[in-house]
Tab-separated table of C-alpha atoms in Angstrom:
chain	number	residue	atom	x	y	z
A	1	MET	CA	84.477	244.633	33.837
A	2	GLN	CA	86.977	241.882	33.245
A	3	ASP	CA	84.815	239.422	35.187
A	4	HIS	CA	82.129	239.753	32.519
A	5	VAL	CA	84.633	239.052	29.745
A	6	THR	CA	86.480	236.121	31.332
A	7	PRO	CA	84.237	233.692	33.229
A	8	ARG	CA	85.376	232.452	36.603
A	9	ARG	CA	87.417	229.281	36.075
A	10	VAL	CA	86.394	226.220	38.083
A	11	VAL	CA	88.500	223.062	37.843
A	12	ILE	CA	86.989	219.818	39.147
A	13	LEU	CA	89.361	216.904	39.692
A	14	GLY	CA	87.437	213.663	39.254
A	15	GLY	CA	84.343	212.594	37.335
A	16	GLY	CA	82.859	210.339	40.015
A	17	PHE	CA	79.802	211.104	42.093
A	18	ALA	CA	81.304	214.132	43.862
A	19	GLY	CA	82.720	215.675	40.695
A	20	LEU	CA	79.573	215.023	38.692
A	21	PHE	CA	77.268	216.573	41.285
A	22	ALA	CA	79.573	219.582	41.631
A	23	ALA	CA	79.441	220.138	37.860
A	24	ARG	CA	75.670	219.794	37.858
A	25	ALA	CA	75.343	222.402	40.610
A	26	LEU	CA	77.224	224.859	38.367
A	27	ARG	CA	75.219	224.138	35.232
A	28	ARG	CA	73.513	227.550	35.034
A	29	SER	CA	76.298	229.598	36.573
A	30	PRO	CA	78.426	232.077	34.581
A	31	VAL	CA	81.563	230.022	35.091
A	32	ALA	CA	83.856	227.938	32.893
A	33	VAL	CA	84.064	224.441	34.353
A	34	THR	CA	86.821	221.946	33.494
A	35	VAL	CA	86.326	218.349	34.662
A	36	VAL	CA	89.571	216.355	34.729
A	37	ASP	CA	89.529	212.572	35.001
A	38	ARG	CA	92.007	209.859	34.087
A	39	ARG	CA	89.123	207.908	32.536
A	40	ALA	CA	86.567	209.153	30.069
A	41	HIS	CA	83.570	207.699	31.880
A	42	HIS	CA	81.522	208.166	35.018
A	43	LEU	CA	81.434	204.878	36.928
A	44	PHE	CA	78.712	203.657	39.268
A	45	GLN	CA	81.137	201.989	41.676
A	46	PRO	CA	78.557	200.398	44.026
A	47	LEU	CA	77.607	197.965	41.239
A	48	LEU	CA	81.118	197.005	40.133
A	49	TYR	CA	80.736	193.585	41.730
A	50	GLN	CA	77.669	192.891	39.554
A	51	CYS	CA	79.742	193.619	36.473
A	52	ALA	CA	82.478	191.357	37.855
A	53	SER	CA	80.015	188.526	38.484
A	54	GLY	CA	78.301	188.735	35.084
A	55	ILE	CA	74.922	190.284	35.935
A	56	LEU	CA	75.541	193.701	34.373
A	57	SER	CA	77.624	194.821	31.403
A	58	GLU	CA	80.189	197.599	31.487
A	59	GLY	CA	77.846	199.967	29.666
A	60	GLN	CA	75.175	199.591	32.335
A	61	ILE	CA	77.408	200.894	35.119
A	62	ALA	CA	79.633	203.293	33.157
A	63	GLN	CA	78.558	206.254	31.038
A	64	PRO	CA	80.833	208.523	28.957
A	65	LEU	CA	81.448	211.735	30.884
A	66	ARG	CA	80.921	213.799	27.763
A	67	ALA	CA	77.519	212.196	27.238
A	68	VAL	CA	76.479	212.683	30.864
A	69	LEU	CA	77.474	216.369	30.734
A	70	ARG	CA	76.507	217.083	27.127
A	71	ARG	CA	73.778	219.570	28.121
A	72	HIS	CA	76.122	221.446	30.449
A	73	HIS	CA	77.389	223.945	27.903
A	74	ASN	CA	79.796	225.568	30.348
A	75	VAL	CA	81.606	222.280	31.071
A	76	ARG	CA	84.746	221.047	29.332
A	77	CYS	CA	86.072	217.508	29.855
A	78	VAL	CA	89.808	216.771	29.918
A	79	LEU	CA	91.233	213.248	29.844
A	80	GLY	CA	94.191	213.271	32.184
A	81	GLU	CA	95.429	212.537	35.692
A	82	ALA	CA	96.065	215.432	38.071
A	83	THR	CA	99.624	215.139	39.361
A	84	ASP	CA	100.349	218.423	41.144
A	85	VAL	CA	98.815	221.664	42.386
A	86	ASP	CA	100.505	225.069	42.484
A	87	ALA	CA	98.376	226.688	45.171
A	88	GLY	CA	100.195	230.028	44.888
A	89	ASP	CA	99.679	230.493	41.142
A	90	ARG	CA	96.401	228.549	41.231
A	91	VAL	CA	97.356	226.026	38.565
A	92	VAL	CA	96.708	222.277	38.348
A	93	HIS	CA	99.160	220.110	36.427
A	94	ALA	CA	97.621	217.063	34.731
A	95	ARG	CA	99.303	214.281	32.766
A	96	ARG	CA	97.711	213.242	29.481
A	97	PRO	CA	97.634	209.539	28.437
A	98	ASP	CA	100.593	210.158	26.092
A	99	GLY	CA	102.667	211.580	28.954
A	100	GLY	CA	102.234	215.235	28.028
A	101	ILE	CA	101.456	217.776	30.745
A	102	VAL	CA	98.472	220.129	30.697
A	103	ARG	CA	98.393	223.309	32.826
A	104	LEU	CA	94.904	224.206	34.058
A	105	PRO	CA	94.584	227.616	35.757
A	106	TYR	CA	91.724	227.935	38.226
A	107	ASP	CA	89.901	230.458	40.360
A	108	ASP	CA	88.152	227.671	42.273
A	109	LEU	CA	89.354	224.098	42.663
A	110	ILE	CA	87.080	221.220	43.667
A	111	VAL	CA	88.971	218.028	44.503
A	112	ALA	CA	86.826	214.928	43.982
A	113	VAL	CA	89.428	212.284	43.221
A	114	GLY	CA	88.024	209.468	45.372
A	115	MET	CA	90.198	206.718	46.803
A	116	ARG	CA	92.219	203.795	45.507
A	117	GLN	CA	92.878	200.288	46.805
A	118	SER	CA	95.220	199.975	49.772
A	119	TYR	CA	97.243	196.889	50.689
A	120	PHE	CA	98.395	198.364	54.014
A	121	GLY	CA	102.025	198.513	52.979
A	122	HIS	CA	102.047	195.098	51.265
A	123	ASP	CA	101.850	196.273	47.655
A	124	ARG	CA	103.326	192.980	46.462
A	125	PHE	CA	99.940	191.376	47.239
A	126	ALA	CA	98.393	193.260	44.300
A	127	ALA	CA	99.967	190.918	41.741
A	128	HIS	CA	98.033	187.954	43.170
A	129	ALA	CA	94.991	189.628	44.776
A	130	PRO	CA	93.413	192.383	42.684
A	131	GLY	CA	91.138	194.940	44.267
A	132	MET	CA	87.966	196.347	42.765
A	133	LYS	CA	87.869	200.110	42.341
A	134	THR	CA	87.789	200.519	38.544
A	135	LEU	CA	86.056	199.033	35.523
A	136	ASP	CA	89.300	197.296	34.544
A	137	ASP	CA	89.408	195.718	38.012
A	138	ALA	CA	85.863	194.373	37.649
A	139	LEU	CA	86.609	192.834	34.249
A	140	ASP	CA	89.821	191.310	35.613
A	141	ILE	CA	87.918	189.751	38.511
A	142	ARG	CA	85.253	188.405	36.127
A	143	ARG	CA	88.048	186.816	34.117
A	144	ARG	CA	89.595	185.258	37.224
A	145	ILE	CA	86.320	183.853	38.558
A	146	TYR	CA	85.173	182.148	35.383
A	147	ARG	CA	88.686	181.135	34.332
A	148	ALA	CA	89.181	179.370	37.672
A	149	LEU	CA	86.157	177.157	37.051
A	150	GLU	CA	87.310	176.390	33.519
A	151	MET	CA	90.768	175.493	34.802
A	152	ALA	CA	89.274	173.211	37.449
A	153	GLU	CA	87.490	171.292	34.679
A	154	THR	CA	90.829	170.259	33.125
A	155	ALA	CA	92.968	170.185	36.288
A	156	VAL	CA	95.536	167.416	36.631
A	157	GLY	CA	95.029	165.842	40.031
A	158	GLU	CA	92.649	166.467	42.905
A	159	ARG	CA	94.875	168.971	44.697
A	160	GLU	CA	95.044	171.307	41.710
A	161	ARG	CA	91.306	170.959	41.191
A	162	ARG	CA	90.629	171.949	44.807
A	163	GLN	CA	92.912	174.968	44.455
A	164	TRP	CA	91.024	176.229	41.402
A	165	LEU	CA	87.696	175.606	43.118
A	166	THR	CA	88.687	177.674	46.168
A	167	PHE	CA	88.057	181.417	46.197
A	168	ALA	CA	89.443	183.598	48.998
A	169	LEU	CA	88.299	187.158	49.703
A	170	VAL	CA	90.134	189.477	52.075
A	171	GLY	CA	87.860	192.031	53.747
A	172	GLY	CA	84.368	191.676	55.197
A	173	GLY	CA	82.939	195.046	54.222
A	174	PRO	CA	80.155	195.501	51.651
A	175	THR	CA	82.382	194.671	48.661
A	176	GLY	CA	83.723	191.466	50.217
A	177	VAL	CA	80.296	190.314	51.370
A	178	GLU	CA	78.701	191.082	48.017
A	179	LEU	CA	81.410	189.309	46.021
A	180	ALA	CA	81.400	186.277	48.312
A	181	GLY	CA	77.638	185.886	47.907
A	182	GLN	CA	77.892	186.307	44.150
A	183	ILE	CA	80.607	183.667	43.737
A	184	ARG	CA	78.590	181.159	45.746
A	185	GLU	CA	75.550	181.915	43.623
A	186	ILE	CA	77.540	181.508	40.402
A	187	ALA	CA	79.003	178.183	41.506
A	188	GLY	CA	75.835	176.776	43.040
A	189	HIS	CA	73.151	178.028	40.638
A	190	THR	CA	74.365	179.819	37.517
A	191	LEU	CA	76.762	177.087	36.398
A	192	ASP	CA	74.725	174.154	37.672
A	193	ARG	CA	75.186	171.150	35.329
A	194	GLU	CA	77.341	173.095	32.864
A	195	PHE	CA	80.533	171.135	33.611
A	196	GLN	CA	81.224	167.434	33.131
A	197	SER	CA	84.335	166.830	35.251
A	198	ILE	CA	83.578	169.008	38.257
A	199	ASP	CA	80.639	169.884	40.459
A	200	SER	CA	80.812	173.685	40.590
A	201	ALA	CA	78.477	173.729	43.604
A	202	LYS	CA	81.339	172.276	45.655
A	203	ALA	CA	83.447	175.399	45.162
A	204	ARG	CA	84.684	176.851	48.453
A	205	VAL	CA	84.372	180.561	49.176
A	206	LEU	CA	86.481	181.805	52.103
A	207	LEU	CA	85.954	185.281	53.557
A	208	PHE	CA	88.666	186.701	55.848
A	209	GLU	CA	87.938	189.690	58.089
A	210	GLY	CA	90.177	191.275	60.694
A	211	SER	CA	87.366	192.259	63.068
A	212	ASP	CA	84.846	190.010	64.787
A	213	GLU	CA	81.991	190.799	62.376
A	214	VAL	CA	81.308	191.248	58.702
A	215	LEU	CA	79.569	194.512	57.783
A	216	GLY	CA	80.490	195.948	61.168
A	217	ALA	CA	79.425	199.452	60.112
A	218	PHE	CA	75.829	198.233	59.771
A	219	GLY	CA	75.533	197.502	63.475
A	220	HIS	CA	75.498	194.213	65.363
A	221	PRO	CA	71.940	193.004	64.484
A	222	LEU	CA	72.376	193.388	60.702
A	223	ALA	CA	75.938	192.087	60.857
A	224	GLN	CA	74.669	188.918	62.542
A	225	ARG	CA	71.921	188.481	59.950
A	226	ALA	CA	74.407	188.962	57.131
A	227	ALA	CA	76.742	186.380	58.671
A	228	ARG	CA	73.898	183.862	58.967
A	229	THR	CA	72.924	184.466	55.344
A	230	LEU	CA	76.483	184.015	54.143
A	231	ARG	CA	76.934	180.804	56.090
A	232	GLY	CA	73.613	179.570	54.733
A	233	LEU	CA	74.947	180.131	51.227
A	234	GLY	CA	78.052	178.114	52.055
A	235	VAL	CA	80.541	180.947	52.590
A	236	GLU	CA	83.195	180.065	55.180
A	237	LEU	CA	83.799	183.031	57.494
A	238	HIS	CA	87.209	183.459	59.115
A	239	LEU	CA	86.804	186.380	61.518
A	240	GLY	CA	89.540	187.977	63.595
A	241	THR	CA	92.205	187.038	61.047
A	242	ARG	CA	94.979	189.060	59.410
A	243	VAL	CA	96.568	188.167	56.079
A	244	THR	CA	100.352	187.934	56.295
A	245	ASP	CA	101.236	186.582	52.854
A	246	ILE	CA	99.684	185.952	49.433
A	247	ASP	CA	101.139	184.114	46.446
A	248	ALA	CA	99.886	182.488	43.251
A	249	HIS	CA	98.685	179.393	45.103
A	250	GLY	CA	97.022	180.795	48.215
A	251	LEU	CA	97.407	182.905	51.317
A	252	THR	CA	98.647	182.726	54.894
A	253	VAL	CA	96.645	184.254	57.730
A	254	GLN	CA	97.178	184.866	61.419
A	255	ASP	CA	94.450	184.881	64.060
A	256	HIS	CA	94.242	186.972	67.241
A	257	THR	CA	96.238	184.368	69.190
A	258	GLY	CA	99.151	184.584	66.771
A	259	ALA	CA	98.537	181.164	65.232
A	260	THR	CA	99.052	181.010	61.462
A	261	ALA	CA	97.268	178.916	58.868
A	262	ARG	CA	97.797	178.343	55.150
A	263	PHE	CA	94.888	178.165	52.679
A	264	GLU	CA	95.428	177.002	49.121
A	265	ALA	CA	93.410	179.022	46.598
A	266	ARG	CA	94.222	179.998	43.023
A	267	THR	CA	91.830	182.978	43.174
A	268	VAL	CA	92.375	185.583	45.897
A	269	LEU	CA	90.500	188.894	45.768
A	270	TRP	CA	91.335	191.943	47.888
A	271	THR	CA	88.307	193.826	49.239
A	272	ALA	CA	89.880	195.511	52.272
A	273	GLY	CA	91.194	199.024	52.694
A	274	VAL	CA	91.473	202.213	50.655
A	275	GLU	CA	93.915	205.106	50.499
A	276	ALA	CA	93.998	208.519	48.878
A	277	PRO	CA	95.656	208.802	45.443
A	278	PRO	CA	98.991	210.646	45.062
A	279	ILE	CA	97.338	213.970	44.129
A	280	ALA	CA	96.042	214.224	47.711
A	281	ALA	CA	99.609	214.169	49.029
A	282	ALA	CA	100.611	216.718	46.389
A	283	LEU	CA	97.773	219.001	47.497
A	284	ALA	CA	98.786	218.584	51.148
A	285	ARG	CA	102.369	219.595	50.297
A	286	ALA	CA	101.180	222.610	48.329
A	287	THR	CA	98.823	223.898	51.026
A	288	GLY	CA	100.172	222.503	54.271
A	289	ALA	CA	96.897	220.668	54.827
A	290	GLU	CA	96.792	217.742	57.239
A	291	GLN	CA	96.014	214.203	56.106
A	292	ASP	CA	94.527	211.350	58.088
A	293	ARG	CA	95.966	207.823	58.178
A	294	ALA	CA	94.388	206.945	54.825
A	295	GLY	CA	95.693	210.128	53.193
A	296	ARG	CA	92.389	212.021	53.164
A	297	ILE	CA	92.617	215.805	53.359
A	298	LYS	CA	91.322	217.342	56.593
A	299	VAL	CA	88.942	220.156	55.678
A	300	GLU	CA	87.001	222.951	57.345
A	301	PRO	CA	83.239	222.551	57.972
A	302	ASP	CA	82.598	224.288	54.625
A	303	LEU	CA	84.867	221.694	52.898
A	304	THR	CA	87.626	224.221	52.173
A	305	VAL	CA	91.299	223.574	52.814
A	306	PRO	CA	92.482	225.664	55.807
A	307	GLY	CA	93.962	228.917	54.515
A	308	TYR	CA	92.772	228.292	50.947
A	309	PRO	CA	89.075	229.200	50.645
A	310	GLU	CA	89.198	228.659	46.866
A	311	ILE	CA	90.065	224.933	47.277
A	312	ARG	CA	87.358	222.493	48.341
A	313	VAL	CA	87.815	218.766	48.917
A	314	THR	CA	84.794	216.474	48.559
A	315	GLY	CA	83.717	212.839	48.645
A	316	ASP	CA	86.001	210.025	49.742
A	317	ALA	CA	89.108	212.232	49.596
A	318	MET	CA	87.932	214.554	52.402
A	319	SER	CA	88.308	213.913	56.100
A	320	LEU	CA	85.456	215.488	58.055
A	321	ASP	CA	83.511	214.254	61.099
A	322	ARG	CA	84.483	210.616	60.369
A	323	LEU	CA	82.070	210.517	57.426
A	324	PRO	CA	82.102	207.149	55.621
A	325	GLY	CA	83.214	206.647	52.027
A	326	LEU	CA	79.710	206.260	50.587
A	327	ALA	CA	78.237	207.377	47.275
A	328	GLU	CA	75.691	209.521	49.133
A	329	VAL	CA	78.434	211.394	50.979
A	330	ALA	CA	80.163	212.061	47.659
A	331	MET	CA	76.972	213.274	45.989
A	332	GLN	CA	75.973	215.599	48.804
A	333	SER	CA	79.451	217.047	49.356
A	334	GLY	CA	79.981	217.550	45.615
A	335	ALA	CA	76.660	219.348	45.258
A	336	TYR	CA	77.471	221.474	48.333
A	337	ALA	CA	80.863	222.500	46.890
A	338	GLY	CA	79.286	223.383	43.546
A	339	ARG	CA	76.588	225.475	45.217
A	340	SER	CA	79.199	227.260	47.339
A	341	VAL	CA	81.052	228.349	44.204
A	342	ARG	CA	77.787	229.385	42.547
A	343	HIS	CA	76.795	231.496	45.529
A	344	ALA	CA	80.205	233.185	45.544
A	345	VAL	CA	79.881	233.981	41.836
A	346	GLU	CA	76.411	235.405	42.441
A	347	GLY	CA	77.885	237.733	45.053
A	348	ARG	CA	76.142	236.319	48.096
A	349	THR	CA	77.973	237.695	51.081
A	350	LYS	CA	76.312	235.549	53.707
A	351	GLN	CA	78.632	232.921	55.161
A	352	PRO	CA	77.569	229.469	53.891
A	353	LYS	CA	76.270	227.030	56.460
A	354	PRO	CA	78.638	224.185	57.347
A	355	PHE	CA	78.238	221.021	55.315
A	356	LYS	CA	75.821	218.638	56.960
A	357	TYR	CA	75.458	215.080	55.705
A	358	ARG	CA	71.947	213.678	55.605
A	359	ASP	CA	72.283	209.961	56.139
A	360	ALA	CA	70.347	208.129	53.426
A	361	GLY	CA	71.357	204.744	54.796
A	362	SER	CA	73.651	201.899	53.753
A	363	ALA	CA	72.902	198.735	51.812
A	364	ALA	CA	74.692	195.520	50.879
A	365	TYR	CA	73.473	192.905	48.393
A	366	ILE	CA	74.355	189.355	49.453
A	367	ALA	CA	72.595	187.072	46.982
A	368	ARG	CA	69.462	186.767	44.881
A	369	GLY	CA	66.593	188.055	47.003
A	370	ARG	CA	68.805	188.710	50.036
A	371	ALA	CA	70.287	192.028	51.150
A	372	VAL	CA	70.688	194.158	54.257
A	373	VAL	CA	69.698	197.828	54.448
A	374	LYS	CA	70.256	200.341	57.238
A	375	ALA	CA	68.498	203.710	57.018
A	376	GLY	CA	68.306	205.490	60.366
A	377	PRO	CA	66.162	203.403	62.719
A	378	LEU	CA	65.015	201.226	59.790
A	379	HIS	CA	66.836	197.893	59.550
A	380	LEU	CA	65.852	195.548	56.725
A	381	SER	CA	67.180	192.187	55.641
A	382	GLY	CA	66.226	189.227	53.467
A	383	PHE	CA	63.791	189.774	50.599
A	384	THR	CA	62.468	193.069	51.982
A	385	GLY	CA	66.012	194.371	52.232
A	386	TRP	CA	66.678	193.256	48.660
A	387	LEU	CA	63.670	195.189	47.338
A	388	ALA	CA	64.803	198.313	49.184
A	389	TRP	CA	68.355	197.836	47.895
A	390	LEU	CA	67.081	197.452	44.317
A	391	PHE	CA	65.079	200.678	44.504
A	392	ILE	CA	67.987	202.643	45.985
A	393	HIS	CA	70.544	201.604	43.385
A	394	VAL	CA	68.304	201.890	40.333
A	395	ALA	CA	67.281	205.382	41.444
A	396	LEU	CA	70.937	206.421	41.651
A	397	LEU	CA	72.080	205.034	38.287
A	398	THR	CA	73.139	207.783	35.897
A	399	GLY	CA	71.125	207.941	32.675
A	400	PHE	CA	67.821	206.384	31.617
A	401	ARG	CA	69.558	203.763	29.506
A	402	SER	CA	71.512	202.559	32.522
A	403	ARG	CA	68.413	202.369	34.737
A	404	LEU	CA	66.333	200.504	32.174
A	405	GLY	CA	69.135	198.101	31.269
A	406	ALA	CA	69.925	197.404	34.915
A	407	VAL	CA	66.266	196.695	35.734
A	408	LEU	CA	65.898	194.307	32.796
A	409	SER	CA	69.180	192.505	33.513
A	410	ARG	CA	68.354	192.067	37.190
A	411	SER	CA	64.839	190.894	36.402
A	412	VAL	CA	66.182	188.137	34.152
A	413	SER	CA	68.884	187.198	36.649
A	414	PHE	CA	66.490	187.144	39.597
A	415	ALA	CA	63.842	185.094	37.786
A	416	THR	CA	66.143	182.530	36.193
A	417	GLY	CA	69.464	182.698	38.058
A	418	SER	CA	71.231	183.233	34.730
A	419	ARG	CA	73.972	185.742	33.989
A	420	ARG	CA	74.181	187.035	30.456
A	421	GLU	CA	77.411	189.003	30.874
A	422	ARG	CA	79.832	186.118	31.392
A	423	ALA	CA	82.156	186.826	28.472
A	424	PHE	CA	85.820	187.178	29.369
A	425	THR	CA	89.062	187.276	27.443
A	426	LEU	CA	92.431	185.638	28.025
A	427	PRO	CA	95.858	186.747	26.811
A	428	ASP	CA	97.137	184.970	23.725
A	429	THR	CA	99.908	182.731	25.078
A	430	ASP	CA	100.542	181.018	21.730
A	431	ALA	CA	103.620	182.893	20.611
A	432	PRO	CA	104.352	182.895	16.850
A	433	ALA	CA	107.612	181.019	17.364
A	434	HIS	CA	105.740	178.077	18.885
A	435	ARG	CA	102.897	177.840	16.399
A	436	ALA	CA	102.768	174.753	14.257
A	437	PRO	CA	103.639	175.573	10.634
A	438	GLY	CA	100.632	175.712	8.350
A	439	PRO	CA	100.410	174.197	4.896
A	440	LYS	CA	102.728	175.667	2.342
A	441	ALA	CA	101.195	177.893	-0.253
A	442	PRO	CA	101.306	176.434	-3.745
A	443	THR	CA	104.185	177.660	-5.868
A	444	PRO	CA	102.828	179.803	-8.668
A	445	ARG	CA	103.577	178.546	-12.139
A	446	PRO	CA	105.613	180.771	-14.404
């Protein structure tokens, strides 16, 4: 009788793809869903680099969670960061932006917290080489890219100018490849003839990758095509290299022979490696679950934590069958977890089938009209790959406004090479104590 009075409580940690699809799967279920996220928006992470490079605005890749879920009347959104899990009492502790703690009791817990940037134990690199996992990261990178070109215009001496005109990216996965292609396109086409003292087309873009190929997960044929495309754009590939140091003026790398080399660059971007956020470690402590090297939680085939059938881990934060950290994996696992809870609420006694990922393929955008796509036996590159990439990403964008805006923005960018979202801000370094005194106000007459 009590079950009809108090709905089953489902807490979802994370408002990304996995969390969103889990909430959608529970839309018509007699449950009370609470979605907890440290940010109030759902972010389309695969297009962060297009926001960073000035093709898309923030609003075209990020939608308010409350707006996305406004028709889900059984869903409540909480702005906070999950910090701990009491698996015995079934309570999640979340920290509000003001530092206060919220206790969220649950009957079912779906963990969809994603991953964060990893510097492989060299966290000091973050001060000089930002990663790109959040909207703030993308806006910071946009600021750094366009600021570097502005600084080169007024640089004192050729050495400083070369430093500002050199961009180094660490990591040859999709994010690194996409950003490298975008920076070359910005320098060579978007900003053509906009500067008087520098030739932006002469900007150097260096891409460092520890393995012998960029986009290694796409297979050797597509990796080779991507490398040829990048070199054709003017990107300098440094394969088989490991970064050993980064500072404000460049980075030091070591190749497979042990030889080191120094590269001067005022803009270094980190596009290599991810790790689970602290809540994953807290969950592992609370449940005794195992974690892999990146901190992901090892789960059962039905995505539950061993010994805790009410806790499911989805998306990038789960470790299962070596599944990659792709948006499609997050969507499918989130939907599966939501359906599993719904079936349990409906009283279905049949054991759910193990989660099975249906590979929808992988894609990487390199430059205008050039991309690589891998979908099963289908391998596409060049303009055909770009068309396939465009269709895939527009279809996945959340909300009609986002799809329409993205299509229009890309159409303009593709046809003209322009980028309308180039605005960036800089901190005000003119402290009040150093400002020149203004004119004195006239003394009022008695």
